[in-house]
Amino acid sequence: MGRWAAFVFLLLLFCPAGAAAQANSELSRDTTKWFNRTHRVSEITVRSKRSRYSRKNNPAVELMKKVIAAKRRTDLSNRDYYQYRKYQKLTFAANEVVPSDFEHGLLSKIPGALNQIEPCLMTNKLILPVTVSETVTRRIYRKRPKAEKDIVEGERSEGIEQFFQSGDILTSALKDFFTDVNIYDDQIRLLQHPFTSPIGKDAIRFYRFYIQDTLSVSGDSCIHLHFLPNNQQDFGFRGDIYIIKDSSYQVKRCELSIPQRSEVNFVDGMMILQEFTKSPDGDWLLTTDDMIVELELFDFMQKAAVIRNTRITDYAFGPIAPGEFEGRPALSSEPGAKRRSHEYWQQNRQVELTRSEQNMGNFLGTMERGGAFKYIMMGLKLLVENFIETGVGGRPSKVDIGPVNTMVTSNFIDGFRTRLSAQTTANLNPHFFMSGYYARGWKSRKDYYKGELTYSFNAKEYMPHEQPLRNITLSSTYDVCAPTDKFMSTDKDNVFASFKWTTVDKMMFYNRQQLKMVREEVWGLRSTLTVTAEENEPCGQLRFVTLADQARAEASGGGVTAPSRSIRTTEVRAELRYAPGEKLVYTKQRSRPINRDAPVLTLSHAMGVGGLLGGQYRYNFTEATFFKRIWAKSWGKVDVDLRAGAQWNQVPFPLLIMPAANLSYVVQRGTFELINNMEFLNDRYASLDVSWDMNGKLFNRLPLIKHLKWREFLAVRALWGDLTDKNNPMLARNAGSSVLMQFPEGSYVMNPSTPYVEVAVGVHNVFRFFHIEYVRRLTYLDLPTATKHGVRFKFTLKF
């Protein structure tokens, strides 16, 4: 949900607080003057009822077939080279501002808010712009060898996100949700979903086309067609397309919207307007691309509008020097792109700023000086960023306290547990960063800590995990954990993940010292080298007993149970991670992908070094993972997660491969929902996780159900595992081993020919934010610890 946080806090910021009855109170004279400037005219269109639609012998369909065939001639990617310059302005605003907003709620406490409202040029509704960004990008393309680059020449952003250190999430999310629309693509990625293009190869099957009339568009005679999806709840467009009335069958103008009955969430209305201009060589090139999307998350929140204006100029098709493509990532910025002068923007701005956009700086200053505003912002920062800033009096925060959601939690050993965490920021030093926590287990009466020091070779804007990474980190930790905590994508002390579906009583104390070096390339490769010295002491129902110790205890006659011991390891680990085209946003705690479109490949090898820093074991563990999202057009998306690994040496069970088990009720990506803590122990494994989000493709066709806008979810998770003889403590040949340990109660050896399989059937988009799934275990049902089924959930917002 991280990428949605920016939307949520901005919509909450302008959430009206007054009761409905109070909205009818008398307005001030200035407010009345403003709202009287907008006049709305109702328009009624009378249409005859269309006959039953048929593609056979349909002149509109025949025309569109010719348009689709002709688009290949105009597609820019057919040229050997091309380049152009793109100017884009992106505005986020409160939408449909009403008089009562200035009588009650936050706007009534901001003196300058009234002067900031203005009519939207595309809808004529009153809006209050709160952020605006401008970007000038040069795009270059070469056909052979194929290469395409976007070079940001100028970039500026001004708005309310400046009050948040992670405010760039808003701009990044807006640009990713509301991407450029290229109707020449077969599938158009918008709102992080694929939409079938009206001139795509699947358009004839997906849409219905109707010829309206012939008319002149900017002096060119065009055929006007209207189109809409066969099923208007599917993710598709509705609109009008204007085709040049000649043998070229080129698009002159395109107007796109989303049907009112569409499955798309939170979108009240959308309008996309594109215009094409004829080039000297006779091709039609996109020059104007405007979009407005009207949003409403929930009824109690202020409506919002996203307005995007794009102008494309300076087309050129001559050869481009090879050096332009070398050494650059797919998206790069020129030095100083974010520091362009006022004169630069005056020369390169293709769409003038509105009065409110020009006044954004003064508006923000007025907001900041508002008496109640700073307290509201403090609460919003706590909610959105999960940290408490310590800067006062307008001074930047040098130390942030948090994460807040780890301050109070619980586990089997500690019972009630409290934790206080903090981290320094680049405002203290842009190269050196410190972080850590102190925690107290009130049942165990133990104290825990973590201290971490990071040096970044390149200066950071706020946090050390900002790209590109050139970091060295030294840390020391003493704490308690469950062995499966390492598979969690969140902090192990996250209060929401502390509610477990099974008793997690096999835990261990760990004392870890670690040195980590990370280097990240802008083209998607990250290399990590880690040296870790760690001591593990079992606690709760977990015991570390070697087969040799147990044999001696039984032979002595003094008892049948040997005492538990701790183990110590020294490990050197190297990892390569390749994610070409991955886009990240940064919270104060970690970096997150803004979307999952980029394939991710990792390869790692860990080597245990015996005799170094007290390490007791020599071992080698190799692991590879691959993740890919596959878009299934109108059938949603399929996520495929493949993993495989091998422990090559004889090791005690804590160093064997345990399944990625999720013991929480909250769904965690890449984990098994019904495998217990250390239920299977292997030294070879392969896993497959395939999940299919069908985007309501079936539910949209069911009476009554289709009105709920629910979306189907299916998943299959499988684990193949093997334990070679050298690591099996149950075999007679290993009796008395000083390396192997007795398996914990509830741990088993898998049959290599029988994989563990679980399936999940779920529904998401329940109340537009809730995901719930039923999980069923299909194999290894005869084990005493087997849990056959369960219900899991998570909170998520998706368009």
PDB file of N, CA, C and O in Angstrom, residues 224-273:
ATOM      1  N   HIS A 224     -15.635  10.199 -38.325  1.00  0.00           N
ATOM      2  CA  HIS A 224     -15.801  10.153 -36.871  1.00  0.00           C
ATOM      3  C   HIS A 224     -16.412   8.819 -36.477  1.00  0.00           C
ATOM      4  O   HIS A 224     -17.512   8.473 -36.907  1.00  0.00           O
ATOM      5  N   LEU A 225     -15.683   8.045 -35.632  1.00  0.00           N
ATOM      6  CA  LEU A 225     -16.186   6.780 -35.108  1.00  0.00           C
ATOM      7  C   LEU A 225     -16.286   6.848 -33.590  1.00  0.00           C
ATOM      8  O   LEU A 225     -15.413   7.427 -32.925  1.00  0.00           O
ATOM      9  N   HIS A 226     -17.343   6.252 -33.080  1.00  0.00           N
ATOM     10  CA  HIS A 226     -17.496   6.083 -31.636  1.00  0.00           C
ATOM     11  C   HIS A 226     -17.244   4.614 -31.297  1.00  0.00           C
ATOM     12  O   HIS A 226     -17.581   3.726 -32.094  1.00  0.00           O
ATOM     13  N   PHE A 227     -16.639   4.360 -30.142  1.00  0.00           N
ATOM     14  CA  PHE A 227     -16.355   2.973 -29.761  1.00  0.00           C
ATOM     15  C   PHE A 227     -16.576   2.798 -28.267  1.00  0.00           C
ATOM     16  O   PHE A 227     -16.492   3.762 -27.479  1.00  0.00           O
ATOM     17  N   LEU A 228     -16.843   1.575 -27.854  1.00  0.00           N
ATOM     18  CA  LEU A 228     -17.010   1.231 -26.444  1.00  0.00           C
ATOM     19  C   LEU A 228     -16.754  -0.264 -26.296  1.00  0.00           C
ATOM     20  O   LEU A 228     -16.891  -1.032 -27.258  1.00  0.00           O
ATOM     21  N   PRO A 229     -16.379  -0.730 -25.089  1.00  0.00           N
ATOM     22  CA  PRO A 229     -16.092  -2.160 -24.904  1.00  0.00           C
ATOM     23  C   PRO A 229     -17.351  -3.012 -25.043  1.00  0.00           C
ATOM     24  O   PRO A 229     -18.462  -2.543 -24.786  1.00  0.00           O
ATOM     25  N   ASN A 230     -17.159  -4.268 -25.435  1.00  0.00           N
ATOM     26  CA  ASN A 230     -18.285  -5.204 -25.466  1.00  0.00           C
ATOM     27  C   ASN A 230     -18.910  -5.334 -24.089  1.00  0.00           C
ATOM     28  O   ASN A 230     -20.131  -5.347 -23.943  1.00  0.00           O
ATOM     29  N   ASN A 231     -18.069  -5.470 -23.062  1.00  0.00           N
ATOM     30  CA  ASN A 231     -18.532  -5.476 -21.675  1.00  0.00           C
ATOM     31  C   ASN A 231     -17.947  -4.237 -21.016  1.00  0.00           C
ATOM     32  O   ASN A 231     -16.741  -4.112 -20.838  1.00  0.00           O
ATOM     33  N   GLN A 232     -18.800  -3.311 -20.649  1.00  0.00           N
ATOM     34  CA  GLN A 232     -18.315  -2.024 -20.182  1.00  0.00           C
ATOM     35  C   GLN A 232     -17.739  -2.069 -18.776  1.00  0.00           C
ATOM     36  O   GLN A 232     -17.255  -1.054 -18.264  1.00  0.00           O
ATOM     37  N   GLN A 233     -17.755  -3.242 -18.112  1.00  0.00           N
ATOM     38  CA  GLN A 233     -17.082  -3.363 -16.826  1.00  0.00           C
ATOM     39  C   GLN A 233     -15.625  -3.792 -16.978  1.00  0.00           C
ATOM     40  O   GLN A 233     -14.866  -3.736 -16.026  1.00  0.00           O
ATOM     41  N   ASP A 234     -15.249  -4.232 -18.177  1.00  0.00           N
ATOM     42  CA  ASP A 234     -13.860  -4.607 -18.400  1.00  0.00           C
ATOM     43  C   ASP A 234     -12.968  -3.362 -18.421  1.00  0.00           C
ATOM     44  O   ASP A 234     -13.442  -2.238 -18.612  1.00  0.00           O
ATOM     45  N   PHE A 235     -11.667  -3.596 -18.251  1.00  0.00           N
ATOM     46  CA  PHE A 235     -10.724  -2.499 -18.306  1.00  0.00           C
ATOM     47  C   PHE A 235     -10.511  -2.105 -19.774  1.00  0.00           C
ATOM     48  O   PHE A 235      -9.728  -2.721 -20.496  1.00  0.00           O
ATOM     49  N   GLY A 236     -11.226  -1.111 -20.205  1.00  0.00           N
ATOM     50  CA  GLY A 236     -11.131  -0.648 -21.587  1.00  0.00           C
ATOM     51  C   GLY A 236     -11.584   0.791 -21.683  1.00  0.00           C
ATOM     52  O   GLY A 236     -12.103   1.379 -20.725  1.00  0.00           O
ATOM     53  N   PHE A 237     -11.399   1.375 -22.859  1.00  0.00           N
ATOM     54  CA  PHE A 237     -11.763   2.771 -23.089  1.00  0.00           C
ATOM     55  C   PHE A 237     -13.129   2.861 -23.763  1.00  0.00           C
ATOM     56  O   PHE A 237     -13.638   1.901 -24.352  1.00  0.00           O
ATOM     57  N   ARG A 238     -13.661   4.060 -23.665  1.00  0.00           N
ATOM     58  CA  ARG A 238     -14.812   4.453 -24.465  1.00  0.00           C
ATOM     59  C   ARG A 238     -14.472   5.822 -25.041  1.00  0.00           C
ATOM     60  O   ARG A 238     -13.829   6.627 -24.372  1.00  0.00           O
ATOM     61  N   GLY A 239     -14.895   6.072 -26.276  1.00  0.00           N
ATOM     62  CA  GLY A 239     -14.553   7.377 -26.800  1.00  0.00           C
ATOM     63  C   GLY A 239     -14.802   7.518 -28.282  1.00  0.00           C
ATOM     64  O   GLY A 239     -15.626   6.804 -28.870  1.00  0.00           O
ATOM     65  N   ASP A 240     -14.035   8.451 -28.860  1.00  0.00           N
ATOM     66  CA  ASP A 240     -14.216   8.795 -30.264  1.00  0.00           C
ATOM     67  C   ASP A 240     -12.856   8.876 -30.923  1.00  0.00           C
ATOM     68  O   ASP A 240     -11.873   9.339 -30.318  1.00  0.00           O
ATOM     69  N   ILE A 241     -12.823   8.439 -32.169  1.00  0.00           N
ATOM     70  CA  ILE A 241     -11.593   8.467 -32.940  1.00  0.00           C
ATOM     71  C   ILE A 241     -11.913   9.066 -34.309  1.00  0.00           C
ATOM     72  O   ILE A 241     -12.969   8.780 -34.891  1.00  0.00           O
ATOM     73  N   TYR A 242     -11.032   9.931 -34.790  1.00  0.00           N
ATOM     74  CA  TYR A 242     -11.245  10.652 -36.037  1.00  0.00           C
ATOM     75  C   TYR A 242     -10.170  10.219 -37.029  1.00  0.00           C
ATOM     76  O   TYR A 242      -8.971  10.436 -36.806  1.00  0.00           O
ATOM     77  N   ILE A 243     -10.591   9.619 -38.133  1.00  0.00           N
ATOM     78  CA  ILE A 243      -9.690   9.028 -39.120  1.00  0.00           C
ATOM     79  C   ILE A 243      -9.651   9.922 -40.361  1.00  0.00           C
ATOM     80  O   ILE A 243     -10.711  10.343 -40.871  1.00  0.00           O
ATOM     81  N   ILE A 244      -8.431  10.223 -40.844  1.00  0.00           N
ATOM     82  CA  ILE A 244      -8.280  11.015 -42.050  1.00  0.00           C
ATOM     83  C   ILE A 244      -9.001  10.317 -43.211  1.00  0.00           C
ATOM     84  O   ILE A 244      -8.803   9.126 -43.459  1.00  0.00           O
ATOM     85  N   LYS A 245      -9.817  11.082 -43.924  1.00  0.00           N
ATOM     86  CA  LYS A 245     -10.623  10.505 -44.998  1.00  0.00           C
ATOM     87  C   LYS A 245      -9.809  10.457 -46.294  1.00  0.00           C
ATOM     88  O   LYS A 245     -10.030  11.233 -47.222  1.00  0.00           O
ATOM     89  N   ASP A 246      -8.837   9.558 -46.296  1.00  0.00           N
ATOM     90  CA  ASP A 246      -8.079   9.296 -47.517  1.00  0.00           C
ATOM     91  C   ASP A 246      -7.521   7.883 -47.415  1.00  0.00           C
ATOM     92  O   ASP A 246      -7.847   7.130 -46.491  1.00  0.00           O
ATOM     93  N   SER A 247      -6.660   7.530 -48.308  1.00  0.00           N
ATOM     94  CA  SER A 247      -6.153   6.155 -48.354  1.00  0.00           C
ATOM     95  C   SER A 247      -5.109   5.858 -47.284  1.00  0.00           C
ATOM     96  O   SER A 247      -4.672   4.720 -47.151  1.00  0.00           O
ATOM     97  N   SER A 248      -4.703   6.865 -46.511  1.00  0.00           N
ATOM     98  CA  SER A 248      -3.688   6.633 -45.466  1.00  0.00           C
ATOM     99  C   SER A 248      -4.283   6.017 -44.212  1.00  0.00           C
ATOM    100  O   SER A 248      -3.587   5.359 -43.435  1.00  0.00           O
ATOM    101  N   TYR A 249      -5.574   6.266 -43.940  1.00  0.00           N
ATOM    102  CA  TYR A 249      -6.281   5.745 -42.765  1.00  0.00           C
ATOM    103  C   TYR A 249      -5.531   6.085 -41.458  1.00  0.00           C
ATOM    104  O   TYR A 249      -5.432   5.273 -40.545  1.00  0.00           O
ATOM    105  N   GLN A 250      -5.042   7.282 -41.382  1.00  0.00           N
ATOM    106  CA  GLN A 250      -4.296   7.714 -40.205  1.00  0.00           C
ATOM    107  C   GLN A 250      -5.215   8.389 -39.193  1.00  0.00           C
ATOM    108  O   GLN A 250      -6.264   8.952 -39.551  1.00  0.00           O
ATOM    109  N   VAL A 251      -4.802   8.360 -37.937  1.00  0.00           N
ATOM    110  CA  VAL A 251      -5.579   8.964 -36.863  1.00  0.00           C
ATOM    111  C   VAL A 251      -5.235  10.447 -36.776  1.00  0.00           C
ATOM    112  O   VAL A 251      -4.060  10.823 -36.684  1.00  0.00           O
ATOM    113  N   LYS A 252      -6.242  11.282 -36.799  1.00  0.00           N
ATOM    114  CA  LYS A 252      -6.060  12.722 -36.635  1.00  0.00           C
ATOM    115  C   LYS A 252      -6.289  13.156 -35.188  1.00  0.00           C
ATOM    116  O   LYS A 252      -5.559  13.987 -34.655  1.00  0.00           O
ATOM    117  N   ARG A 253      -7.275  12.570 -34.571  1.00  0.00           N
ATOM    118  CA  ARG A 253      -7.638  12.974 -33.205  1.00  0.00           C
ATOM    119  C   ARG A 253      -8.240  11.777 -32.490  1.00  0.00           C
ATOM    120  O   ARG A 253      -8.897  10.930 -33.099  1.00  0.00           O
ATOM    121  N   CYS A 254      -7.994  11.694 -31.178  1.00  0.00           N
ATOM    122  CA  CYS A 254      -8.527  10.595 -30.386  1.00  0.00           C
ATOM    123  C   CYS A 254      -8.990  11.135 -29.038  1.00  0.00           C
ATOM    124  O   CYS A 254      -8.268  11.916 -28.392  1.00  0.00           O
ATOM    125  N   GLU A 255     -10.201  10.769 -28.643  1.00  0.00           N
ATOM    126  CA  GLU A 255     -10.752  11.179 -27.344  1.00  0.00           C
ATOM    127  C   GLU A 255     -11.127   9.910 -26.582  1.00  0.00           C
ATOM    128  O   GLU A 255     -11.961   9.132 -27.033  1.00  0.00           O
ATOM    129  N   LEU A 256     -10.505   9.710 -25.429  1.00  0.00           N
ATOM    130  CA  LEU A 256     -10.702   8.494 -24.648  1.00  0.00           C
ATOM    131  C   LEU A 256     -11.290   8.826 -23.288  1.00  0.00           C
ATOM    132  O   LEU A 256     -10.950   9.841 -22.677  1.00  0.00           O
ATOM    133  N   SER A 257     -12.143   7.942 -22.813  1.00  0.00           N
ATOM    134  CA  SER A 257     -12.661   8.026 -21.450  1.00  0.00           C
ATOM    135  C   SER A 257     -12.861   6.604 -20.947  1.00  0.00           C
ATOM    136  O   SER A 257     -12.585   5.634 -21.650  1.00  0.00           O
ATOM    137  N   ILE A 258     -13.344   6.470 -19.721  1.00  0.00           N
ATOM    138  CA  ILE A 258     -13.639   5.158 -19.138  1.00  0.00           C
ATOM    139  C   ILE A 258     -15.146   5.056 -18.939  1.00  0.00           C
ATOM    140  O   ILE A 258     -15.766   5.981 -18.407  1.00  0.00           O
ATOM    141  N   PRO A 259     -15.759   3.959 -19.362  1.00  0.00           N
ATOM    142  CA  PRO A 259     -17.209   3.807 -19.172  1.00  0.00           C
ATOM    143  C   PRO A 259     -17.598   3.944 -17.695  1.00  0.00           C
ATOM    144  O   PRO A 259     -16.843   3.541 -16.802  1.00  0.00           O
ATOM    145  N   GLN A 260     -18.764   4.494 -17.456  1.00  0.00           N
ATOM    146  CA  GLN A 260     -19.235   4.688 -16.085  1.00  0.00           C
ATOM    147  C   GLN A 260     -19.335   3.367 -15.328  1.00  0.00           C
ATOM    148  O   GLN A 260     -19.134   3.304 -14.130  1.00  0.00           O
ATOM    149  N   ARG A 261     -19.650   2.284 -16.026  1.00  0.00           N
ATOM    150  CA  ARG A 261     -19.788   0.984 -15.373  1.00  0.00           C
ATOM    151  C   ARG A 261     -18.469   0.220 -15.296  1.00  0.00           C
ATOM    152  O   ARG A 261     -18.450  -0.959 -14.942  1.00  0.00           O
ATOM    153  N   SER A 262     -17.378   0.878 -15.618  1.00  0.00           N
ATOM    154  CA  SER A 262     -16.086   0.203 -15.638  1.00  0.00           C
ATOM    155  C   SER A 262     -15.729  -0.323 -14.265  1.00  0.00           C
ATOM    156  O   SER A 262     -16.126   0.214 -13.225  1.00  0.00           O
ATOM    157  N   GLU A 263     -14.921  -1.392 -14.272  1.00  0.00           N
ATOM    158  CA  GLU A 263     -14.432  -2.001 -13.041  1.00  0.00           C
ATOM    159  C   GLU A 263     -13.367  -1.150 -12.354  1.00  0.00           C
ATOM    160  O   GLU A 263     -12.995  -1.404 -11.218  1.00  0.00           O
ATOM    161  N   VAL A 264     -12.863  -0.123 -13.025  1.00  0.00           N
ATOM    162  CA  VAL A 264     -11.788   0.701 -12.479  1.00  0.00           C
ATOM    163  C   VAL A 264     -12.252   1.373 -11.202  1.00  0.00           C
ATOM    164  O   VAL A 264     -13.336   1.978 -11.154  1.00  0.00           O
ATOM    165  N   ASN A 265     -11.424   1.296 -10.160  1.00  0.00           N
ATOM    166  CA  ASN A 265     -11.754   1.896  -8.872  1.00  0.00           C
ATOM    167  C   ASN A 265     -11.381   3.375  -8.833  1.00  0.00           C
ATOM    168  O   ASN A 265     -10.440   3.808  -9.498  1.00  0.00           O
ATOM    169  N   PHE A 266     -12.089   4.110  -8.006  1.00  0.00           N
ATOM    170  CA  PHE A 266     -11.721   5.450  -7.561  1.00  0.00           C
ATOM    171  C   PHE A 266     -11.741   6.503  -8.671  1.00  0.00           C
ATOM    172  O   PHE A 266     -11.401   7.655  -8.415  1.00  0.00           O
ATOM    173  N   VAL A 267     -12.098   6.154  -9.890  1.00  0.00           N
ATOM    174  CA  VAL A 267     -12.096   7.106 -10.989  1.00  0.00           C
ATOM    175  C   VAL A 267     -13.528   7.558 -11.251  1.00  0.00           C
ATOM    176  O   VAL A 267     -14.357   6.773 -11.726  1.00  0.00           O
ATOM    177  N   ASP A 268     -13.812   8.819 -10.928  1.00  0.00           N
ATOM    178  CA  ASP A 268     -15.126   9.391 -11.209  1.00  0.00           C
ATOM    179  C   ASP A 268     -15.285   9.705 -12.689  1.00  0.00           C
ATOM    180  O   ASP A 268     -16.376   9.614 -13.245  1.00  0.00           O
ATOM    181  N   GLY A 269     -14.213  10.113 -13.293  1.00  0.00           N
ATOM    182  CA  GLY A 269     -14.259  10.459 -14.708  1.00  0.00           C
ATOM    183  C   GLY A 269     -12.847  10.599 -15.246  1.00  0.00           C
ATOM    184  O   GLY A 269     -11.905  10.895 -14.513  1.00  0.00           O
ATOM    185  N   MET A 270     -12.710  10.372 -16.543  1.00  0.00           N
ATOM    186  CA  MET A 270     -11.408  10.514 -17.168  1.00  0.00           C
ATOM    187  C   MET A 270     -11.594  10.994 -18.593  1.00  0.00           C
ATOM    188  O   MET A 270     -12.527  10.568 -19.288  1.00  0.00           O
ATOM    189  N   MET A 271     -10.719  11.876 -19.025  1.00  0.00           N
ATOM    190  CA  MET A 271     -10.743  12.363 -20.386  1.00  0.00           C
ATOM    191  C   MET A 271      -9.305  12.441 -20.888  1.00  0.00           C
ATOM    192  O   MET A 271      -8.437  13.038 -20.241  1.00  0.00           O
ATOM    193  N   ILE A 272      -9.043  11.810 -22.028  1.00  0.00           N
ATOM    194  CA  ILE A 272      -7.737  11.875 -22.678  1.00  0.00           C
ATOM    195  C   ILE A 272      -7.954  12.416 -24.076  1.00  0.00           C
ATOM    196  O   ILE A 272      -8.785  11.897 -24.829  1.00  0.00           O
ATOM    197  N   LEU A 273      -7.240  13.460 -24.419  1.00  0.00           N
ATOM    198  CA  LEU A 273      -7.357  14.084 -25.728  1.00  0.00           C
ATOM    199  C   LEU A 273      -5.995  14.060 -26.406  1.00  0.00           C
ATOM    200  O   LEU A 273      -5.016  14.585 -25.865  1.00  0.00           O
TER     201      LEU A 273
END
